[in-house]
C-alpha cells in the first residue's frame, strides 16, 4: 500500500516529462511521414527509428530529475518523514522511471509502425507482428534489464554524491565511474561461481542469405545471475544510504 | 531501563557541520504530556535538534532516543514532524496532499483532518503552488495534527505567517492537544504569541542549552514573562 502510494506519486511527477516525449514523437512521425516522397528513400523511416535512441537518454534525465527535484523542492523532507524503508522509496522511483520507459518505447514503436507501415520493407517470411514480438522480447530480456541496472547504478551514485553536499555532482560522477568499473571487474569473478548453471535459450531474429529468420542463441545464465546480484547489491547500498546516511 | 514517562532523551548530543557546532553536547529529557517551547534566535540549533529527533540528521557524537529507541523508520510512526520549510509537492492539491500523507500512517484521523481543513479554511481543490504562504503553513499543520501521535515536533510553525494565520495556527495546536497523552515540541523565535501555550521552555544558544525549566516556575522565579526572559537571555 505504501509502495503503491509512492509509486503513483512518482508516476504522476514524471507524467509531464513523459507527455513531452509523446508529443515530440507524434509531431516527429507526422512530419517525417510528409517527407516520405520528398527525401531519399528510407531516410524518414531511419530518422524516425533513430528517435528510439533518445528514450534511454530520457530515462536517465527522468531519474536525475526525479531525485534532484526532491532536494530542490525540499520535498525530500516529506519523503524522509514517512515511516517507510529506504528500499521502498528508491524502488518506487526506479519502477516509475522504468514504467514510463516501457510505455514510451511501446508508444514509439506503435507510432512508428502506424506511420511507416506501408513504406517499410518487410521480410517475405515476416510480418509486423513478428517484428513486434521480437522487439518486445528484446525489451524484456536485454534493453530493460540493462536500463534497470544502469539506473540502479545512477541512483546509488546520486545518493552517494549527496554525502558530499559541496561537491555533489563531482562525487556522483566519481561514484558512477567507480561502481561501473567494479561491476565490470566483479561480474566475471562472480559468474564463475555460477558456471554450473545451464544456458538460457533465447529466440532472436537473424539474417541468413539475405533472409530474416528466427533463430535460437544460448545466453550464459551465470553472467545474468552475477549482474543481477551486483545490481541487487547496489540497490541495497542505495537503500541503506537513504535510510541511514542521507541528511537534509 | 527506559522510563515510560520519558519520550525523548539526549545524551551528550552533538552535531557539527565542519567547524560549526550546531548542537554542542546537549543533555536533556522531554517528558510525556507537555508542550515544550524550544526557544532561540536563528542559528541556535533548534532546527538541527528537531531534525536529529526525527532521524533526518545523524549526531556527530552522543545520541538521542525516542521512546527508548534511536530514530529510525519505525520511530517515524510515533512522531509527527512539521519542518519550517515548504516540503509539500506543489503539483498536488491540498486535498491530494492530505490523501497522500494519510496512507502512510495508521494513526491518521480522516475526521480530524477534515475538521482541521475546515477550521483553518484551506481550499481543498487548490494546488499547493497556488496557496499563499499562510495557507501552506496551515496545510502543513493539518498534516502534523491529524494524527493521534504521542510526539509532535513543530519547527517554526509561525515563521513568516500573517497575524490572522498565526492566531488560527495557535488555536489549532491548543485545540488538538491531548492533555497528558501527547507531547508537543514547538520551536520558535516568536515567543509573544506562543508563550501562553508553553508548559516547559528550553532556551538554546549556539547549540547549547542556556536555560530549561517549567514555564510557570521560570516566570515566578524571575518575576517576568518568557518574552522578557528571552531579552535577558539573548540581549545580554
CSV table of C-alpha atoms in Angstrom, one decimal:
chain,number,residue,atom,x,y,z
A,1,UNK,CA,0.0,0.0,0.0
A,2,UNK,CA,2.7,2.5,1.0
A,3,UNK,CA,4.8,1.4,-2.0
A,4,UNK,CA,1.8,1.9,-4.3
A,5,UNK,CA,1.2,5.4,-2.9
A,6,UNK,CA,4.8,6.4,-3.6
A,7,UNK,CA,4.8,4.7,-7.0
A,8,UNK,CA,1.7,6.6,-8.1
A,9,UNK,CA,3.2,9.8,-6.8
A,10,UNK,CA,6.4,9.2,-8.8
A,11,UNK,CA,4.4,8.3,-11.9
A,12,UNK,CA,2.5,11.5,-11.7
A,13,UNK,CA,5.6,13.6,-11.0
A,14,UNK,CA,7.1,12.2,-14.2
A,15,UNK,CA,4.0,12.5,-16.3
A,16,UNK,CA,4.9,15.9,-17.7
A,17,UNK,CA,8.3,14.8,-18.9
A,18,UNK,CA,6.7,11.6,-20.5
A,19,UNK,CA,3.9,13.5,-22.2
A,20,UNK,CA,6.6,15.9,-23.7
A,21,UNK,CA,8.3,12.9,-25.3
A,22,UNK,CA,4.9,11.5,-26.5
A,23,UNK,CA,4.1,14.9,-28.1
A,24,UNK,CA,7.5,15.1,-29.8
A,25,UNK,CA,7.1,11.5,-31.1
A,26,UNK,CA,3.8,12.3,-32.6
A,27,UNK,CA,5.0,15.5,-34.1
A,28,UNK,CA,8.2,13.9,-35.5
A,29,UNK,CA,6.4,11.0,-37.1
A,30,UNK,CA,3.7,13.2,-38.6
A,31,UNK,CA,6.3,15.5,-40.0
A,32,UNK,CA,8.5,12.6,-41.3
A,33,UNK,CA,5.5,11.0,-42.9
A,34,UNK,CA,5.1,14.1,-45.1
A,35,UNK,CA,8.7,13.7,-46.2
A,36,UNK,CA,8.4,10.1,-47.5
A,37,UNK,CA,8.2,11.0,-51.1
A,38,UNK,CA,10.4,14.1,-50.9
A,39,UNK,CA,13.5,12.7,-49.2
A,40,UNK,CA,15.9,9.9,-50.2
A,41,UNK,CA,14.1,6.6,-49.8
A,42,UNK,CA,14.2,5.2,-46.2
A,43,UNK,CA,15.5,8.4,-44.8
A,44,UNK,CA,12.3,9.4,-43.0
A,45,UNK,CA,11.9,5.9,-41.6
A,46,UNK,CA,15.5,5.9,-40.4
A,47,UNK,CA,15.1,9.3,-38.8
A,48,UNK,CA,12.0,8.2,-37.0
A,49,UNK,CA,13.7,4.9,-35.9
A,50,UNK,CA,16.7,6.9,-34.6
A,51,UNK,CA,14.4,8.5,-32.1
A,52,UNK,CA,14.4,5.2,-30.2
A,53,UNK,CA,17.9,6.1,-29.1
A,54,UNK,CA,16.5,9.2,-27.3
A,55,UNK,CA,14.4,7.1,-24.9
A,56,UNK,CA,17.3,5.7,-22.8
A,57,UNK,CA,18.5,9.3,-22.5
A,58,UNK,CA,15.0,10.3,-21.4
A,59,UNK,CA,15.1,7.6,-18.7
A,60,UNK,CA,18.4,9.0,-17.4
A,61,UNK,CA,17.1,12.5,-17.4
A,62,UNK,CA,13.9,11.4,-15.7
A,63,UNK,CA,15.7,9.7,-12.9
A,64,UNK,CA,18.1,12.7,-12.3
A,65,UNK,CA,15.0,15.0,-12.4
A,66,UNK,CA,13.1,12.8,-10.0
A,67,UNK,CA,15.9,12.7,-7.4
A,68,UNK,CA,17.0,16.3,-7.9
A,69,UNK,CA,13.5,17.7,-7.6
A,70,UNK,CA,13.2,16.2,-4.1
A,71,UNK,CA,16.1,18.3,-2.9
A,72,UNK,CA,15.5,21.5,-4.9
A,73,UNK,CA,11.8,21.5,-3.9
A,74,UNK,CA,12.6,20.4,-0.3
A,75,UNK,CA,10.1,17.5,-0.7
A,76,UNK,CA,12.9,15.2,0.5
A,77,UNK,CA,11.7,16.3,4.0
A,78,UNK,CA,8.3,14.8,3.2
A,79,UNK,CA,9.8,11.5,1.9
A,80,UNK,CA,12.2,11.2,4.9
A,81,UNK,CA,9.4,11.9,7.4
A,82,UNK,CA,7.4,9.0,6.2
A,83,UNK,CA,7.6,5.7,8.0
A,84,UNK,CA,8.9,3.7,5.0
A,85,UNK,CA,12.2,1.8,4.3
A,86,UNK,CA,14.7,3.4,2.0
A,87,UNK,CA,14.3,0.5,-0.3
A,88,UNK,CA,10.6,1.4,-0.8
A,89,UNK,CA,11.4,5.0,-1.6
A,90,UNK,CA,14.0,4.1,-4.3
A,91,UNK,CA,12.1,1.1,-5.6
A,92,UNK,CA,9.1,3.4,-6.3
A,93,UNK,CA,11.4,5.9,-8.1
A,94,UNK,CA,13.1,3.2,-10.2
A,95,UNK,CA,9.9,1.4,-11.1
A,96,UNK,CA,8.2,4.7,-12.1
A,97,UNK,CA,11.0,5.6,-14.5
A,98,UNK,CA,11.1,2.1,-15.9
A,99,UNK,CA,7.3,2.0,-16.3
A,100,UNK,CA,7.3,5.3,-18.3
A,101,UNK,CA,10.3,4.0,-20.2
A,102,UNK,CA,8.4,0.9,-21.3
A,103,UNK,CA,5.3,3.0,-22.1
A,104,UNK,CA,7.3,5.4,-24.2
A,105,UNK,CA,9.1,2.6,-26.1
A,106,UNK,CA,5.8,0.9,-26.8
A,107,UNK,CA,4.2,4.2,-27.9
A,108,UNK,CA,7.3,4.9,-30.1
A,109,UNK,CA,7.0,1.5,-31.7
A,110,UNK,CA,3.3,1.8,-32.3
A,111,UNK,CA,3.6,5.3,-33.7
A,112,UNK,CA,6.5,4.2,-35.9
A,113,UNK,CA,4.6,1.2,-37.3
A,114,UNK,CA,1.4,3.2,-37.8
A,115,UNK,CA,3.1,6.0,-39.7
A,116,UNK,CA,5.6,3.9,-41.8
A,117,UNK,CA,3.9,0.5,-42.1
A,118,UNK,CA,3.2,0.9,-45.8
A,119,UNK,CA,6.7,2.1,-46.7
A,120,UNK,CA,8.7,-0.3,-44.6
A,121,UNK,CA,10.4,-3.2,-46.4
A,122,UNK,CA,9.0,-6.3,-44.6
A,123,UNK,CA,10.9,-9.6,-44.9
A,124,UNK,CA,9.0,-12.1,-47.0
A,125,UNK,CA,8.6,-14.6,-44.2
A,126,UNK,CA,7.9,-11.8,-41.7
A,127,UNK,CA,5.1,-9.5,-40.7
A,128,UNK,CA,4.7,-6.5,-38.4
A,129,UNK,CA,3.6,-8.9,-35.6
A,130,UNK,CA,6.9,-10.8,-36.0
A,131,UNK,CA,8.8,-7.6,-35.6
A,132,UNK,CA,6.7,-6.6,-32.6
A,133,UNK,CA,7.3,-9.9,-30.9
A,134,UNK,CA,11.0,-9.6,-31.5
A,135,UNK,CA,11.1,-6.1,-30.2
A,136,UNK,CA,9.1,-6.9,-27.1
A,137,UNK,CA,11.4,-9.8,-26.4
A,138,UNK,CA,14.5,-7.6,-26.8
A,139,UNK,CA,12.9,-5.0,-24.5
A,140,UNK,CA,12.2,-7.6,-21.8
A,141,UNK,CA,15.5,-9.5,-21.9
A,142,UNK,CA,18.1,-7.0,-22.7
A,143,UNK,CA,17.1,-3.4,-23.1
A,144,UNK,CA,15.0,-3.2,-20.0
A,145,UNK,CA,17.3,-5.2,-17.7
A,146,UNK,CA,20.3,-3.2,-18.9
A,147,UNK,CA,18.5,0.1,-18.4
A,148,UNK,CA,17.3,-1.1,-14.9
A,149,UNK,CA,20.9,-1.9,-13.9
A,150,UNK,CA,22.2,1.4,-15.3
A,151,UNK,CA,19.5,3.3,-13.4
A,152,UNK,CA,20.3,1.5,-10.1
A,153,UNK,CA,24.0,2.5,-10.5
A,154,UNK,CA,22.9,6.0,-11.2
A,155,UNK,CA,20.6,6.2,-8.3
A,156,UNK,CA,23.3,4.8,-6.0
A,157,UNK,CA,25.8,7.3,-7.3
A,158,UNK,CA,23.5,10.3,-7.0
A,159,UNK,CA,22.7,9.4,-3.4
A,160,UNK,CA,26.4,8.8,-2.6
A,161,UNK,CA,27.0,12.3,-4.1
A,162,UNK,CA,24.6,13.7,-1.5
A,163,UNK,CA,27.0,12.7,1.2
A,164,UNK,CA,29.4,15.4,0.0
A,165,UNK,CA,26.9,18.4,-0.4
A,166,UNK,CA,29.6,20.8,-1.6
A,167,UNK,CA,30.8,18.5,-4.4
A,168,UNK,CA,27.6,16.7,-5.0
A,169,UNK,CA,27.9,16.4,-8.8
A,170,UNK,CA,31.6,15.5,-8.9
A,171,UNK,CA,31.1,12.9,-6.1
A,172,UNK,CA,28.2,11.4,-8.0
A,173,UNK,CA,30.2,11.2,-11.3
A,174,UNK,CA,33.1,9.7,-9.4
A,175,UNK,CA,30.9,7.1,-7.7
A,176,UNK,CA,29.3,6.2,-11.0
A,177,UNK,CA,32.7,5.7,-12.6
A,178,UNK,CA,34.0,3.6,-9.7
A,179,UNK,CA,30.8,1.5,-9.4
A,180,UNK,CA,30.7,0.9,-13.2
A,181,UNK,CA,34.3,-0.2,-13.0
A,182,UNK,CA,33.5,-2.5,-10.0
A,183,UNK,CA,30.6,-4.0,-11.9
A,184,UNK,CA,32.8,-4.9,-14.9
A,185,UNK,CA,35.5,-6.3,-12.7
A,186,UNK,CA,33.3,-8.3,-10.4
A,187,UNK,CA,30.9,-9.7,-12.9
A,188,UNK,CA,33.3,-12.3,-14.4
A,189,UNK,CA,34.5,-13.3,-10.9
A,190,UNK,CA,31.0,-13.9,-9.6
A,191,UNK,CA,29.8,-15.5,-12.8
A,192,UNK,CA,32.5,-18.2,-12.4
A,193,UNK,CA,30.7,-19.2,-9.1
A,194,UNK,CA,27.6,-19.9,-11.1
A,195,UNK,CA,29.3,-21.6,-14.1
A,196,UNK,CA,27.3,-24.8,-13.3
A,197,UNK,CA,24.0,-23.2,-14.3
A,198,UNK,CA,22.6,-24.3,-17.7
A,199,UNK,CA,22.5,-21.7,-20.6
A,200,UNK,CA,19.3,-19.8,-21.3
A,201,UNK,CA,18.0,-20.3,-24.9
A,202,UNK,CA,16.6,-17.1,-26.5
A,203,UNK,CA,14.9,-16.7,-29.9
A,204,UNK,CA,16.2,-13.7,-31.9
A,205,UNK,CA,15.9,-12.5,-35.5
A,206,UNK,CA,19.0,-13.2,-37.6
A,207,UNK,CA,19.9,-12.7,-41.3
A,208,UNK,CA,20.7,-15.8,-43.4
A,209,UNK,CA,21.4,-15.4,-47.1
A,210,UNK,CA,19.6,-12.0,-47.0
A,211,UNK,CA,16.5,-13.5,-45.4
A,212,UNK,CA,15.4,-12.5,-41.9
A,213,UNK,CA,14.8,-15.7,-39.9
A,214,UNK,CA,14.1,-16.6,-36.3
A,215,UNK,CA,17.0,-18.5,-34.6
A,216,UNK,CA,17.9,-19.6,-31.1
A,217,UNK,CA,21.0,-18.4,-29.3
A,218,UNK,CA,22.1,-19.7,-25.8
A,219,UNK,CA,23.0,-17.0,-23.3
A,220,UNK,CA,25.3,-17.5,-20.4
A,221,UNK,CA,23.0,-17.6,-17.4
A,222,UNK,CA,25.9,-17.2,-14.9
A,223,UNK,CA,26.6,-13.7,-16.3
A,224,UNK,CA,23.0,-12.7,-15.8
A,225,UNK,CA,22.9,-14.0,-12.3
A,226,UNK,CA,26.2,-12.2,-11.5
A,227,UNK,CA,24.9,-8.9,-12.9
A,228,UNK,CA,21.6,-9.4,-11.1
A,229,UNK,CA,23.3,-10.0,-7.8
A,230,UNK,CA,25.6,-7.0,-8.2
A,231,UNK,CA,22.5,-4.9,-9.2
A,232,UNK,CA,20.8,-6.0,-6.1
A,233,UNK,CA,23.9,-5.2,-4.1
A,234,UNK,CA,23.9,-1.6,-5.4
A,235,UNK,CA,20.2,-1.3,-4.8
A,236,UNK,CA,20.7,-2.4,-1.2
A,237,UNK,CA,23.5,0.1,-0.8
A,238,UNK,CA,21.3,2.9,-2.2
A,239,UNK,CA,18.5,1.9,0.2
A,240,UNK,CA,21.0,2.0,3.1
A,241,UNK,CA,22.1,5.5,2.0
A,242,UNK,CA,18.6,6.8,2.1
A,243,UNK,CA,17.7,5.2,5.4
A,244,UNK,CA,20.9,5.7,7.4
A,245,UNK,CA,23.2,8.2,5.7
A,246,UNK,CA,21.4,10.9,3.7
A,247,UNK,CA,20.8,14.1,5.7
A,248,UNK,CA,18.7,17.1,5.0
B,1,UNK,CA,15.8,0.7,31.7
B,2,UNK,CA,13.6,3.0,29.7
B,3,UNK,CA,11.3,5.3,31.7
B,4,UNK,CA,7.9,5.2,30.0
B,5,UNK,CA,7.3,8.9,31.0
B,6,UNK,CA,10.4,10.0,29.1
B,7,UNK,CA,9.6,10.5,25.5
B,8,UNK,CA,12.9,12.0,24.3
B,9,UNK,CA,16.3,11.6,25.9
B,10,UNK,CA,19.5,13.2,24.7
B,11,UNK,CA,23.0,12.2,26.0
B,12,UNK,CA,25.9,14.5,25.0
B,13,UNK,CA,24.2,15.1,21.7
B,14,UNK,CA,26.5,17.0,19.3
B,15,UNK,CA,26.2,17.7,15.6
B,16,UNK,CA,28.9,19.5,13.8
B,17,UNK,CA,28.9,20.9,10.2
B,18,UNK,CA,32.6,21.3,9.5
B,19,UNK,CA,33.8,23.7,12.2
B,20,UNK,CA,30.3,24.8,13.1
B,21,UNK,CA,28.8,23.2,16.2
B,22,UNK,CA,25.1,23.2,15.5
B,23,UNK,CA,24.5,21.1,18.7
B,24,UNK,CA,27.1,21.0,21.4
B,25,UNK,CA,26.8,18.3,23.9
B,26,UNK,CA,23.1,18.5,24.8
B,27,UNK,CA,21.8,16.5,27.7
B,28,UNK,CA,18.0,16.7,28.4
B,29,UNK,CA,14.8,14.7,28.8
B,30,UNK,CA,11.4,15.5,27.5
B,31,UNK,CA,8.6,14.0,29.4
B,32,UNK,CA,5.2,12.8,28.2
B,33,UNK,CA,2.3,15.1,28.0
B,34,UNK,CA,3.9,18.6,27.9
B,35,UNK,CA,4.1,21.4,25.4
B,36,UNK,CA,7.7,22.4,25.3
B,37,UNK,CA,8.8,25.7,23.8
B,38,UNK,CA,12.2,25.3,22.1
B,39,UNK,CA,13.4,28.9,22.0
B,40,UNK,CA,16.4,30.6,20.5
B,41,UNK,CA,17.4,33.0,17.7
B,42,UNK,CA,18.3,31.9,14.2
B,43,UNK,CA,21.3,29.5,14.2
B,44,UNK,CA,20.9,28.5,17.8
B,45,UNK,CA,20.4,24.8,16.9
B,46,UNK,CA,16.6,24.4,17.2
B,47,UNK,CA,16.0,23.0,13.7
B,48,UNK,CA,19.0,20.7,13.9
B,49,UNK,CA,17.8,19.4,17.2
B,50,UNK,CA,14.3,18.6,15.8
B,51,UNK,CA,15.9,17.0,12.7
B,52,UNK,CA,18.1,14.9,15.0
B,53,UNK,CA,15.0,13.8,16.9
B,54,UNK,CA,13.2,12.5,13.7
B,55,UNK,CA,16.3,11.0,12.2
B,56,UNK,CA,16.9,13.5,9.4
B,57,UNK,CA,20.4,14.3,10.7
B,58,UNK,CA,22.8,11.9,12.5
B,59,UNK,CA,24.6,13.0,15.6
B,60,UNK,CA,28.4,13.6,15.2
B,61,UNK,CA,28.7,12.2,18.8
B,62,UNK,CA,26.3,11.3,21.6
B,63,UNK,CA,22.8,10.1,21.0
B,64,UNK,CA,19.2,11.0,21.1
B,65,UNK,CA,16.5,8.4,21.7
B,66,UNK,CA,12.7,8.5,21.2
B,67,UNK,CA,10.7,6.1,23.3
B,68,UNK,CA,14.0,4.4,24.2
B,69,UNK,CA,14.9,3.8,20.5
B,70,UNK,CA,17.3,5.5,18.2
B,71,UNK,CA,15.5,7.4,15.4
B,72,UNK,CA,14.7,5.1,12.5
B,73,UNK,CA,11.9,4.5,10.0
B,74,UNK,CA,9.9,2.7,12.8
B,75,UNK,CA,10.1,5.7,15.2
B,76,UNK,CA,8.6,7.9,12.4
B,77,UNK,CA,5.3,6.1,13.2
B,78,UNK,CA,5.4,7.8,16.6
B,79,UNK,CA,6.4,11.3,15.5
B,80,UNK,CA,4.6,13.9,13.6
B,81,UNK,CA,7.1,16.4,12.2
B,82,UNK,CA,6.4,19.8,10.7
B,83,UNK,CA,9.5,21.3,9.1
B,84,UNK,CA,10.0,25.1,8.8
B,85,UNK,CA,10.5,24.9,5.0
B,86,UNK,CA,7.8,24.2,2.4
B,87,UNK,CA,8.0,20.4,1.9
B,88,UNK,CA,4.8,19.9,0.0
B,89,UNK,CA,4.5,18.7,-3.6
B,90,UNK,CA,3.4,21.9,-5.5
B,91,UNK,CA,1.5,19.9,-8.2
B,92,UNK,CA,-0.8,18.2,-5.6
B,93,UNK,CA,-3.9,19.9,-4.5
B,94,UNK,CA,-4.5,20.5,-0.7
B,95,UNK,CA,-6.9,17.5,-0.6
B,96,UNK,CA,-4.5,15.3,-2.6
B,97,UNK,CA,-1.7,16.2,-0.2
B,98,UNK,CA,-3.8,15.1,2.8
B,99,UNK,CA,-4.9,12.0,0.9
B,100,UNK,CA,-1.2,11.1,0.0
B,101,UNK,CA,0.1,11.5,3.6
B,102,UNK,CA,-2.9,9.7,5.2
B,103,UNK,CA,-1.9,6.5,3.5
B,104,UNK,CA,1.3,6.2,5.4
B,105,UNK,CA,0.1,6.4,9.0
B,106,UNK,CA,-2.0,4.0,10.9
B,107,UNK,CA,-2.9,6.7,13.5
B,108,UNK,CA,-4.3,9.1,10.8
B,109,UNK,CA,-7.7,10.5,11.7
B,110,UNK,CA,-9.5,11.4,8.5
B,111,UNK,CA,-12.3,13.0,10.5
B,112,UNK,CA,-9.8,15.3,12.4
B,113,UNK,CA,-8.1,16.2,9.1
B,114,UNK,CA,-11.4,17.2,7.6
B,115,UNK,CA,-12.2,19.3,10.7
B,116,UNK,CA,-8.9,21.0,10.6
B,117,UNK,CA,-9.2,21.7,6.9
B,118,UNK,CA,-12.5,23.4,7.5
B,119,UNK,CA,-11.3,25.2,10.7
B,120,UNK,CA,-8.2,26.5,9.1
B,121,UNK,CA,-10.1,27.5,5.9
B,122,UNK,CA,-7.9,25.6,3.5
B,123,UNK,CA,-9.4,25.4,0.0
B,124,UNK,CA,-9.2,21.7,-0.7
B,125,UNK,CA,-9.1,21.8,-4.5
B,126,UNK,CA,-6.4,24.5,-4.9
B,127,UNK,CA,-2.9,23.3,-5.9
B,128,UNK,CA,-0.3,23.8,-3.3
B,129,UNK,CA,1.7,26.0,-5.6
B,130,UNK,CA,-1.3,28.4,-5.8
B,131,UNK,CA,-1.8,28.6,-2.0
B,132,UNK,CA,-0.5,31.6,-0.1
B,133,UNK,CA,2.4,31.1,2.4
B,134,UNK,CA,-0.1,31.3,5.3
B,135,UNK,CA,-2.4,28.6,3.8
B,136,UNK,CA,0.6,26.4,3.1
B,137,UNK,CA,1.7,26.7,6.7
B,138,UNK,CA,-1.9,25.8,7.8
B,139,UNK,CA,-1.9,22.8,5.5
B,140,UNK,CA,1.4,21.6,7.0
B,141,UNK,CA,-0.2,21.9,10.4
B,142,UNK,CA,-3.1,19.7,9.3
B,143,UNK,CA,-0.6,17.0,8.3
B,144,UNK,CA,1.0,17.1,11.7
B,145,UNK,CA,-2.1,17.4,13.8
B,146,UNK,CA,-4.4,15.0,12.0
B,147,UNK,CA,-2.5,12.1,13.6
B,148,UNK,CA,-3.1,10.6,17.0
B,149,UNK,CA,0.6,10.5,17.7
B,150,UNK,CA,2.4,10.7,21.0
B,151,UNK,CA,5.1,13.2,19.8
B,152,UNK,CA,4.6,16.3,17.6
B,153,UNK,CA,7.6,18.3,16.5
B,154,UNK,CA,6.7,21.7,15.1
B,155,UNK,CA,9.6,23.7,13.7
B,156,UNK,CA,8.8,27.4,13.5
B,157,UNK,CA,5.1,26.9,12.5
B,158,UNK,CA,4.5,30.7,12.9
B,159,UNK,CA,7.5,31.9,10.9
B,160,UNK,CA,6.7,34.4,8.1
B,161,UNK,CA,3.0,34.0,8.6
B,162,UNK,CA,0.4,36.8,8.7
B,163,UNK,CA,-1.2,37.6,12.1
B,164,UNK,CA,-4.6,36.0,11.2
B,165,UNK,CA,-2.9,32.7,10.2
B,166,UNK,CA,-0.8,32.8,13.3
B,167,UNK,CA,-3.8,33.1,15.6
B,168,UNK,CA,-5.5,30.2,13.7
B,169,UNK,CA,-2.4,28.0,14.0
B,170,UNK,CA,-2.1,28.6,17.7
B,171,UNK,CA,-5.8,27.9,18.2
B,172,UNK,CA,-5.5,24.7,16.2
B,173,UNK,CA,-2.4,23.5,18.2
B,174,UNK,CA,-4.2,24.1,21.5
B,175,UNK,CA,-7.5,22.7,20.3
B,176,UNK,CA,-5.9,19.4,19.1
B,177,UNK,CA,-3.6,18.9,22.0
B,178,UNK,CA,-4.5,15.9,24.0
B,179,UNK,CA,-3.6,16.7,27.6
B,180,UNK,CA,-1.4,14.2,29.4
B,181,UNK,CA,-1.1,11.9,26.3
B,182,UNK,CA,0.6,14.0,23.7
B,183,UNK,CA,3.9,15.8,23.8
B,184,UNK,CA,4.4,18.8,21.6
B,185,UNK,CA,7.8,20.4,20.9
B,186,UNK,CA,7.4,23.8,19.3
B,187,UNK,CA,10.5,25.7,18.2
B,188,UNK,CA,10.1,29.4,17.7
B,189,UNK,CA,11.7,32.8,18.0
B,190,UNK,CA,8.3,34.5,18.2
B,191,UNK,CA,7.7,34.0,21.8
B,192,UNK,CA,5.0,36.6,22.4
B,193,UNK,CA,2.2,34.8,20.6
B,194,UNK,CA,3.0,31.3,21.7
B,195,UNK,CA,4.1,31.9,25.3
B,196,UNK,CA,0.7,31.2,26.8
B,197,UNK,CA,0.7,27.6,25.5
B,198,UNK,CA,4.1,26.6,26.8
B,199,UNK,CA,4.3,24.4,29.9
B,200,UNK,CA,8.1,24.0,29.7
B,201,UNK,CA,10.7,26.0,27.8
B,202,UNK,CA,14.2,25.3,26.7
B,203,UNK,CA,16.4,28.2,25.6
B,204,UNK,CA,19.2,27.4,23.1
B,205,UNK,CA,22.2,29.4,22.1
B,206,UNK,CA,25.0,28.3,19.8
B,207,UNK,CA,23.9,24.7,20.1
B,208,UNK,CA,23.9,24.7,24.0
B,209,UNK,CA,21.0,24.8,26.5
B,210,UNK,CA,21.3,28.0,28.4
B,211,UNK,CA,18.1,27.7,30.4
B,212,UNK,CA,15.5,25.0,30.7
B,213,UNK,CA,12.6,24.7,33.2
B,214,UNK,CA,8.8,24.8,33.6
B,215,UNK,CA,7.5,28.0,32.2
B,216,UNK,CA,5.4,28.9,35.3
B,217,UNK,CA,8.4,28.2,37.6
B,218,UNK,CA,10.6,30.5,35.4
B,219,UNK,CA,8.0,33.2,35.4
B,220,UNK,CA,7.7,33.1,39.2
B,221,UNK,CA,11.5,32.8,39.8
B,222,UNK,CA,12.4,35.7,37.6
B,223,UNK,CA,9.2,37.7,38.0
B,224,UNK,CA,8.8,38.3,34.3
B,225,UNK,CA,7.2,36.8,31.2
B,226,UNK,CA,9.1,34.3,29.0
B,227,UNK,CA,9.2,37.1,26.4
B,228,UNK,CA,11.1,39.3,28.9
B,229,UNK,CA,13.3,36.4,29.8
B,230,UNK,CA,14.2,36.0,26.1
B,231,UNK,CA,15.5,39.5,26.1
B,232,UNK,CA,17.5,38.9,29.3
B,233,UNK,CA,19.0,35.6,27.9
B,234,UNK,CA,19.9,36.8,24.4
B,235,UNK,CA,20.4,40.6,24.7
B,236,UNK,CA,23.0,40.5,27.5
